[in-house]
């Protein structure tokens, strides 16, 4: 099957949206941590009965350092997902497009019980068995559920360098 996908198809793909969902989730968690811990310096000062600005300034300095360290930790993961999406957008024309049926699922332990599929693609005279990323989960935080894609035909791209199959969209 020819690869006549557009950049919009890639941006609307399961692969791209899954990684974007992770970026948004990490940013939200970081913001919640920042907002929740912002009040700790104020409560420590209020319980002491001393409302001196030097204690507040010291507490705020500690808060900024903690939030910055959490930001570096979350930022590393966000950068990873961003670079993976950028790699897909930059190289999708070099990948081979296939239509497959998602019928062989497995559980990913690295992604807390999310589900990935193993697909067989026929490349000329050879048949390759490759995995998708673990896009699917029944958890409330998940963007894609297995019931929407199990035993469905999808269009995807095979990345020979990473030995991965990226799901682009379902075929109706």
PDB file of C-alpha atoms in Angstrom:
ATOM      1  CA  UNK A   1       0.000   0.000   0.000  1.00  0.00           C
ATOM      2  CA  UNK A   2       1.405   3.399  -0.937  1.00  0.00           C
ATOM      3  CA  UNK A   3       2.187   5.990   1.692  1.00  0.00           C
ATOM      4  CA  UNK A   4      -0.011   8.894   0.621  1.00  0.00           C
ATOM      5  CA  UNK A   5      -0.623  10.156   4.150  1.00  0.00           C
ATOM      6  CA  UNK A   6      -0.549  13.868   4.912  1.00  0.00           C
ATOM      7  CA  UNK A   7       0.855  15.748   7.897  1.00  0.00           C
ATOM      8  CA  UNK A   8      -2.732  16.199   9.121  1.00  0.00           C
ATOM      9  CA  UNK A   9      -3.216  12.409   9.009  1.00  0.00           C
ATOM     10  CA  UNK A  10      -0.103  12.007  11.126  1.00  0.00           C
ATOM     11  CA  UNK A  11      -1.171  14.698  13.608  1.00  0.00           C
ATOM     12  CA  UNK A  12      -4.560  12.978  13.952  1.00  0.00           C
ATOM     13  CA  UNK A  13      -2.994   9.518  14.238  1.00  0.00           C
ATOM     14  CA  UNK A  14      -3.218   7.273  17.276  1.00  0.00           C
ATOM     15  CA  UNK A  15       0.583   7.414  17.705  1.00  0.00           C
ATOM     16  CA  UNK A  16       0.813  11.208  17.656  1.00  0.00           C
ATOM     17  CA  UNK A  17      -2.270  11.756  19.819  1.00  0.00           C
ATOM     18  CA  UNK A  18      -1.053   9.179  22.373  1.00  0.00           C
ATOM     19  CA  UNK A  19       2.234  11.008  22.824  1.00  0.00           C
ATOM     20  CA  UNK A  20       0.501  14.416  22.949  1.00  0.00           C
ATOM     21  CA  UNK A  21      -1.811  13.035  25.626  1.00  0.00           C
ATOM     22  CA  UNK A  22       1.220  12.037  27.713  1.00  0.00           C
ATOM     23  CA  UNK A  23       2.714  15.520  27.335  1.00  0.00           C
ATOM     24  CA  UNK A  24      -0.520  17.176  28.478  1.00  0.00           C
ATOM     25  CA  UNK A  25      -0.912  14.761  31.397  1.00  0.00           C
ATOM     26  CA  UNK A  26       2.637  15.416  32.617  1.00  0.00           C
ATOM     27  CA  UNK A  27       2.145  19.174  32.369  1.00  0.00           C
ATOM     28  CA  UNK A  28      -1.118  18.979  34.327  1.00  0.00           C
ATOM     29  CA  UNK A  29       0.492  16.851  37.052  1.00  0.00           C
ATOM     30  CA  UNK A  30       3.375  19.318  37.317  1.00  0.00           C
ATOM     31  CA  UNK A  31       0.979  22.275  37.572  1.00  0.00           C
ATOM     32  CA  UNK A  32      -1.089  20.511  40.240  1.00  0.00           C
ATOM     33  CA  UNK A  33       2.084  19.814  42.241  1.00  0.00           C
ATOM     34  CA  UNK A  34       3.134  23.436  41.886  1.00  0.00           C
ATOM     35  CA  UNK A  35      -0.248  24.766  42.975  1.00  0.00           C
ATOM     36  CA  UNK A  36      -0.677  22.312  45.850  1.00  0.00           C
ATOM     37  CA  UNK A  37       2.776  22.904  47.294  1.00  0.00           C
ATOM     38  CA  UNK A  38       2.598  26.677  46.906  1.00  0.00           C
ATOM     39  CA  UNK A  39       0.599  26.952  50.108  1.00  0.00           C
ATOM     40  CA  UNK A  40       3.081  24.995  52.260  1.00  0.00           C
ATOM     41  CA  UNK A  41       5.330  28.011  53.005  1.00  0.00           C
ATOM     42  CA  UNK A  42       2.283  30.083  53.994  1.00  0.00           C
ATOM     43  CA  UNK A  43       0.896  27.399  56.314  1.00  0.00           C
ATOM     44  CA  UNK A  44       4.267  26.905  57.999  1.00  0.00           C
ATOM     45  CA  UNK A  45       4.485  30.618  58.742  1.00  0.00           C
ATOM     46  CA  UNK A  46       0.885  30.809  59.941  1.00  0.00           C
ATOM     47  CA  UNK A  47       1.355  27.918  62.388  1.00  0.00           C
ATOM     48  CA  UNK A  48       4.448  29.542  63.930  1.00  0.00           C
ATOM     49  CA  UNK A  49       2.636  32.779  64.540  1.00  0.00           C
ATOM     50  CA  UNK A  50       5.516  34.682  62.957  1.00  0.00           C
ATOM     51  CA  UNK A  51       4.581  36.539  59.835  1.00  0.00           C
ATOM     52  CA  UNK A  52       8.048  37.744  59.014  1.00  0.00           C
ATOM     53  CA  UNK A  53       8.915  38.197  55.362  1.00  0.00           C
ATOM     54  CA  UNK A  54      12.301  36.530  55.694  1.00  0.00           C
ATOM     55  CA  UNK A  55      10.620  33.221  56.598  1.00  0.00           C
ATOM     56  CA  UNK A  56       8.213  33.618  53.715  1.00  0.00           C
ATOM     57  CA  UNK A  57      11.067  34.418  51.339  1.00  0.00           C
ATOM     58  CA  UNK A  58      13.040  31.378  52.489  1.00  0.00           C
ATOM     59  CA  UNK A  59       9.958  29.159  52.151  1.00  0.00           C
ATOM     60  CA  UNK A  60       9.276  30.476  48.665  1.00  0.00           C
ATOM     61  CA  UNK A  61      12.902  29.863  47.650  1.00  0.00           C
ATOM     62  CA  UNK A  62      12.615  26.246  48.752  1.00  0.00           C
ATOM     63  CA  UNK A  63       9.303  25.963  46.887  1.00  0.00           C
ATOM     64  CA  UNK A  64      10.839  27.343  43.665  1.00  0.00           C
ATOM     65  CA  UNK A  65      13.775  24.913  43.940  1.00  0.00           C
ATOM     66  CA  UNK A  66      11.439  21.950  44.447  1.00  0.00           C
ATOM     67  CA  UNK A  67       9.182  22.962  41.560  1.00  0.00           C
ATOM     68  CA  UNK A  68      12.221  23.476  39.313  1.00  0.00           C
ATOM     69  CA  UNK A  69      13.570  20.020  40.161  1.00  0.00           C
ATOM     70  CA  UNK A  70      10.173  18.449  39.465  1.00  0.00           C
ATOM     71  CA  UNK A  71      10.064  20.482  36.263  1.00  0.00           C
ATOM     72  CA  UNK A  72      13.398  19.038  35.177  1.00  0.00           C
ATOM     73  CA  UNK A  73      12.189  15.516  35.889  1.00  0.00           C
ATOM     74  CA  UNK A  74       8.880  15.949  34.067  1.00  0.00           C
ATOM     75  CA  UNK A  75      10.593  18.035  31.389  1.00  0.00           C
ATOM     76  CA  UNK A  76      12.844  15.120  30.473  1.00  0.00           C
ATOM     77  CA  UNK A  77       9.835  12.914  29.796  1.00  0.00           C
ATOM     78  CA  UNK A  78       8.028  15.710  27.946  1.00  0.00           C
ATOM     79  CA  UNK A  79      11.090  16.280  25.777  1.00  0.00           C
ATOM     80  CA  UNK A  80      11.245  12.547  24.999  1.00  0.00           C
ATOM     81  CA  UNK A  81       7.609  12.490  23.818  1.00  0.00           C
ATOM     82  CA  UNK A  82       8.070  15.714  21.869  1.00  0.00           C
ATOM     83  CA  UNK A  83      11.141  14.347  20.065  1.00  0.00           C
ATOM     84  CA  UNK A  84       9.322  11.093  19.232  1.00  0.00           C
ATOM     85  CA  UNK A  85       6.452  13.066  17.676  1.00  0.00           C
ATOM     86  CA  UNK A  86       8.896  15.248  15.778  1.00  0.00           C
ATOM     87  CA  UNK A  87      10.684  12.118  14.491  1.00  0.00           C
ATOM     88  CA  UNK A  88       7.364  10.749  13.243  1.00  0.00           C
ATOM     89  CA  UNK A  89       6.425  14.007  11.501  1.00  0.00           C
ATOM     90  CA  UNK A  90       9.842  14.322   9.904  1.00  0.00           C
ATOM     91  CA  UNK A  91      10.181  10.729   8.705  1.00  0.00           C
ATOM     92  CA  UNK A  92       6.672   9.402   8.036  1.00  0.00           C
ATOM     93  CA  UNK A  93       7.165   9.555   4.256  1.00  0.00           C
ATOM     94  CA  UNK A  94      10.079   7.097   4.600  1.00  0.00           C
ATOM     95  CA  UNK A  95       7.918   4.484   6.348  1.00  0.00           C
ATOM     96  CA  UNK A  96       5.940   1.788   4.579  1.00  0.00           C
ATOM     97  CA  UNK A  97       2.161   1.925   4.950  1.00  0.00           C
ATOM     98  CA  UNK A  98       0.181  -1.248   5.747  1.00  0.00           C
ATOM     99  CA  UNK A  99      -3.373  -2.306   6.524  1.00  0.00           C
ATOM    100  CA  UNK A 100      -3.544  -4.832   9.344  1.00  0.00           C
ATOM    101  CA  UNK A 101      -6.074  -6.261  11.768  1.00  0.00           C
ATOM    102  CA  UNK A 102      -5.402  -5.734  15.466  1.00  0.00           C
ATOM    103  CA  UNK A 103      -6.107  -9.165  16.882  1.00  0.00           C
ATOM    104  CA  UNK A 104      -3.023 -10.201  18.875  1.00  0.00           C
ATOM    105  CA  UNK A 105      -2.893  -8.142  22.063  1.00  0.00           C
ATOM    106  CA  UNK A 106      -0.420  -8.209  24.937  1.00  0.00           C
ATOM    107  CA  UNK A 107      -0.050  -6.351  28.207  1.00  0.00           C
ATOM    108  CA  UNK A 108       2.748  -3.852  28.678  1.00  0.00           C
ATOM    109  CA  UNK A 109       4.313  -3.885  32.119  1.00  0.00           C
ATOM    110  CA  UNK A 110       6.370  -0.747  31.482  1.00  0.00           C
ATOM    111  CA  UNK A 111       3.191   1.290  30.878  1.00  0.00           C
ATOM    112  CA  UNK A 112       1.185   0.002  33.853  1.00  0.00           C
ATOM    113  CA  UNK A 113      -0.963  -2.589  32.185  1.00  0.00           C
ATOM    114  CA  UNK A 114      -1.658  -0.785  28.926  1.00  0.00           C
ATOM    115  CA  UNK A 115      -2.232  -2.941  25.896  1.00  0.00           C
ATOM    116  CA  UNK A 116      -0.163  -3.146  22.738  1.00  0.00           C
ATOM    117  CA  UNK A 117      -0.689  -5.263  19.662  1.00  0.00           C
ATOM    118  CA  UNK A 118       1.641  -7.528  17.765  1.00  0.00           C
ATOM    119  CA  UNK A 119       0.964  -7.350  14.043  1.00  0.00           C
ATOM    120  CA  UNK A 120       2.228  -9.340  11.081  1.00  0.00           C
ATOM    121  CA  UNK A 121       3.184  -7.396   8.011  1.00  0.00           C
ATOM    122  CA  UNK A 122       4.176  -8.872   4.678  1.00  0.00           C
ATOM    123  CA  UNK A 123       7.125  -7.043   3.175  1.00  0.00           C
ATOM    124  CA  UNK A 124       7.735  -8.550  -0.243  1.00  0.00           C
ATOM    125  CA  UNK A 125       8.459 -12.217   0.401  1.00  0.00           C
ATOM    126  CA  UNK A 126       9.161 -11.836   4.105  1.00  0.00           C
ATOM    127  CA  UNK A 127       6.679 -11.687   6.946  1.00  0.00           C
ATOM    128  CA  UNK A 128       7.655  -9.564   9.930  1.00  0.00           C
ATOM    129  CA  UNK A 129       6.142  -9.569  13.373  1.00  0.00           C
ATOM    130  CA  UNK A 130       6.318  -6.146  15.030  1.00  0.00           C
ATOM    131  CA  UNK A 131       4.749  -4.454  18.031  1.00  0.00           C
ATOM    132  CA  UNK A 132       2.773  -1.273  18.332  1.00  0.00           C
ATOM    133  CA  UNK A 133       3.220   1.082  21.238  1.00  0.00           C
ATOM    134  CA  UNK A 134       0.935   0.487  24.261  1.00  0.00           C
ATOM    135  CA  UNK A 135      -1.740   2.998  23.274  1.00  0.00           C
ATOM    136  CA  UNK A 136      -4.740   1.251  24.777  1.00  0.00           C
ATOM    137  CA  UNK A 137      -6.004   1.013  28.335  1.00  0.00           C
ATOM    138  CA  UNK A 138      -9.292   0.872  30.208  1.00  0.00           C
ATOM    139  CA  UNK A 139      -8.024   3.345  32.809  1.00  0.00           C
ATOM    140  CA  UNK A 140      -9.822   6.674  33.019  1.00  0.00           C
ATOM    141  CA  UNK A 141      -6.655   8.578  32.033  1.00  0.00           C
ATOM    142  CA  UNK A 142      -6.287   6.679  28.778  1.00  0.00           C
ATOM    143  CA  UNK A 143      -7.142   8.332  25.486  1.00  0.00           C
ATOM    144  CA  UNK A 144      -7.755   5.065  23.587  1.00  0.00           C
ATOM    145  CA  UNK A 145      -9.644   2.006  24.831  1.00  0.00           C
ATOM    146  CA  UNK A 146      -8.995  -1.516  23.571  1.00  0.00           C
ATOM    147  CA  UNK A 147     -12.675  -2.086  22.817  1.00  0.00           C
ATOM    148  CA  UNK A 148     -12.532   0.617  20.123  1.00  0.00           C
ATOM    149  CA  UNK A 149      -9.663  -1.044  18.246  1.00  0.00           C
ATOM    150  CA  UNK A 150      -9.700  -4.768  19.082  1.00  0.00           C
ATOM    151  CA  UNK A 151     -10.186  -6.908  15.946  1.00  0.00           C
ATOM    152  CA  UNK A 152     -10.455  -3.780  13.798  1.00  0.00           C
ATOM    153  CA  UNK A 153      -8.591  -3.048  10.591  1.00  0.00           C
ATOM    154  CA  UNK A 154      -6.180  -0.139  10.845  1.00  0.00           C
ATOM    155  CA  UNK A 155      -3.757   1.724   8.631  1.00  0.00           C
ATOM    156  CA  UNK A 156      -0.306   2.050  10.063  1.00  0.00           C
ATOM    157  CA  UNK A 157       3.297   2.818   9.258  1.00  0.00           C
ATOM    158  CA  UNK A 158       6.179   0.417   9.731  1.00  0.00           C
ATOM    159  CA  UNK A 159       9.408   1.974  10.988  1.00  0.00           C
ATOM    160  CA  UNK A 160      12.232  -0.392  10.099  1.00  0.00           C
ATOM    161  CA  UNK A 161      14.770   1.520  12.190  1.00  0.00           C
ATOM    162  CA  UNK A 162      12.802   1.258  15.437  1.00  0.00           C
ATOM    163  CA  UNK A 163      11.070  -2.021  14.506  1.00  0.00           C
ATOM    164  CA  UNK A 164       7.733  -0.447  15.446  1.00  0.00           C
ATOM    165  CA  UNK A 165       4.334  -0.248  13.836  1.00  0.00           C
ATOM    166  CA  UNK A 166       2.635   3.133  14.308  1.00  0.00           C
ATOM    167  CA  UNK A 167      -1.154   3.057  14.161  1.00  0.00           C
ATOM    168  CA  UNK A 168      -2.478   5.938  12.114  1.00  0.00           C
ATOM    169  CA  UNK A 169      -6.238   5.362  11.905  1.00  0.00           C
ATOM    170  CA  UNK A 170      -9.020   2.815  11.783  1.00  0.00           C
ATOM    171  CA  UNK A 171     -10.421   1.705   8.472  1.00  0.00           C
ATOM    172  CA  UNK A 172     -14.208   1.916   8.529  1.00  0.00           C
TER     173      UNK A 172
END
